[in-house]
mmCIF file of C-alpha atoms in Angstrom:
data_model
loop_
_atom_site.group_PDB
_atom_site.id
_atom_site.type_symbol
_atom_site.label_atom_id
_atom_site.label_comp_id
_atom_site.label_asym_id
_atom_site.label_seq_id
_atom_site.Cartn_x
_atom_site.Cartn_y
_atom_site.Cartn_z
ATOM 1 C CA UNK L 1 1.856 -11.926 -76.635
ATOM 2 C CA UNK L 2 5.107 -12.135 -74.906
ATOM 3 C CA UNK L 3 6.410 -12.559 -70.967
ATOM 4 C CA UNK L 4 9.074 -10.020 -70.018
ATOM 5 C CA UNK L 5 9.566 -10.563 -66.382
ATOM 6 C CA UNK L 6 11.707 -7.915 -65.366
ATOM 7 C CA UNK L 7 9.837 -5.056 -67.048
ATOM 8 C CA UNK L 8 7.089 -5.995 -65.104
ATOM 9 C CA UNK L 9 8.466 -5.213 -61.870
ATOM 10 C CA UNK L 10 8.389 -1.434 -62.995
ATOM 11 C CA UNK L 11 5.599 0.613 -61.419
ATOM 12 C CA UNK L 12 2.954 2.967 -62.275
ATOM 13 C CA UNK L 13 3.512 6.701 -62.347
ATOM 14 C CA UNK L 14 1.324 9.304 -63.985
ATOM 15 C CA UNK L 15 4.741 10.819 -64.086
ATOM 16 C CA UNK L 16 6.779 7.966 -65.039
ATOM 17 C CA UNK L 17 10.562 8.366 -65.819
ATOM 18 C CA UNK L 18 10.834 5.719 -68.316
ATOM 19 C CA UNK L 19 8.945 4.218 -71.320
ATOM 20 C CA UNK L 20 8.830 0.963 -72.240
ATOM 21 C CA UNK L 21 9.738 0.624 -76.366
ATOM 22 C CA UNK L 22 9.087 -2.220 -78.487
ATOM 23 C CA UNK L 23 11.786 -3.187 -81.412
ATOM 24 C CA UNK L 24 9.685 -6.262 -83.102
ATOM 25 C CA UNK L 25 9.965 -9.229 -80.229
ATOM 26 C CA UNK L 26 12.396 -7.251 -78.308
ATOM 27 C CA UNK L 27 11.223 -5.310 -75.594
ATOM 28 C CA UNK L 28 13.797 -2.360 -73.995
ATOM 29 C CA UNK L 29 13.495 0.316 -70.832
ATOM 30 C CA UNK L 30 13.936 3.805 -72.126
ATOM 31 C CA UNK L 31 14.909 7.085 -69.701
ATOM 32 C CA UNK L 32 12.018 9.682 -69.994
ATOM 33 C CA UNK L 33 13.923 12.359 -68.763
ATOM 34 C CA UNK L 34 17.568 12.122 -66.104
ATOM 35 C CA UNK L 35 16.989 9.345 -63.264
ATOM 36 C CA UNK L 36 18.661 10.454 -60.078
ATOM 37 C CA UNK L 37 20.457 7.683 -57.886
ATOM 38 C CA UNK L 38 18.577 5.627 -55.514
ATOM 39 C CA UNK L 39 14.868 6.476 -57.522
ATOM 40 C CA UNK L 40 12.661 4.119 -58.600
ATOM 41 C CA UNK L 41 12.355 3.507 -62.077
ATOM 42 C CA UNK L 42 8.569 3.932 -63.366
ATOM 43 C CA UNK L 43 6.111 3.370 -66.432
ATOM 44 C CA UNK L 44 3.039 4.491 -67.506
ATOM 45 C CA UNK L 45 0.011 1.187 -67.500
ATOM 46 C CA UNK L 46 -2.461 3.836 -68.533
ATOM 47 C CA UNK L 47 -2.790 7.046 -71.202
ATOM 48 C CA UNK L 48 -1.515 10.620 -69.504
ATOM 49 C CA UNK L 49 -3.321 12.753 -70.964
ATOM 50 C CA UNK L 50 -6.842 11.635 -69.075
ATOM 51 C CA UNK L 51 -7.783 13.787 -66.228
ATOM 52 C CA UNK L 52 -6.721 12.610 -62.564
ATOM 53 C CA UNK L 53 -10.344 11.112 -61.975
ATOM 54 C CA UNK L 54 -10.314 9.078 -65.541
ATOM 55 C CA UNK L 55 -6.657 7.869 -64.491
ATOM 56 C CA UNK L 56 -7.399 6.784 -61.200
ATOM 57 C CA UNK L 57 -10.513 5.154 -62.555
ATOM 58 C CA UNK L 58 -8.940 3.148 -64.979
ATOM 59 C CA UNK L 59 -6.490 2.536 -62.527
ATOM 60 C CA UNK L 60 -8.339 1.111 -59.901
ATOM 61 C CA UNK L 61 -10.752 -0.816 -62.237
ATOM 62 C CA UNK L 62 -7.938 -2.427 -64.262
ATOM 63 C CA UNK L 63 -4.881 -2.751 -62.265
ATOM 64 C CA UNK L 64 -6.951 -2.662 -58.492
ATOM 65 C CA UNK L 65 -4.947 0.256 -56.797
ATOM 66 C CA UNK L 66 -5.554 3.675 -55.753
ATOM 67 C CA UNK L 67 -2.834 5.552 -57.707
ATOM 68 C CA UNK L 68 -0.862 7.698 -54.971
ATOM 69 C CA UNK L 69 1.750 9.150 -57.635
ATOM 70 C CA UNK L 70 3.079 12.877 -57.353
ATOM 71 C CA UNK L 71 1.269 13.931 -59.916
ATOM 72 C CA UNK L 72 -2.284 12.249 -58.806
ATOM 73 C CA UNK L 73 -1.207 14.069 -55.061
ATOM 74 C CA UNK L 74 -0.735 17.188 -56.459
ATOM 75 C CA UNK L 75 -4.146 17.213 -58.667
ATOM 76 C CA UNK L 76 -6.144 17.399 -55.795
#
């Protein structure tokens, strides 16, 4: 178990633009793909692949929000 404070003031996104990586104890943010200026960086709290229903599901049962991502939007 550790505490890493500032990673957890990262959001969700089903279209996050970072990962979180794990070197033993040591815990680092990683760029998923080119972050423009001014955007919020994001992670992933749940597996992508799962349909928009199962994600917002597991979503809203384990984290207590409705996810409103781009990606969630756009599955509609």
């Amino acid at each position: 178990m550790g505490l890493y404070p500032v990673l957890a003031l990262c959001n969700h996104s089903c279209w996050p633009n970072c990962a979180v990586m794990f070197e033993g104890r040591v815990a680092s943010l990683r760029a998923l793909r080119p972050i423009r200026k001014g955007e919020e960086l994001s992670i992933s709290y749940i597996e992508l692949a799962l349909p928009t229903s199962e994600r917002r599901r597991m979503l809203q049962d384990g984290y207590c929000f409705h996810c409103q991502c781009s990606r969630c939007c756009a599955d509609r």
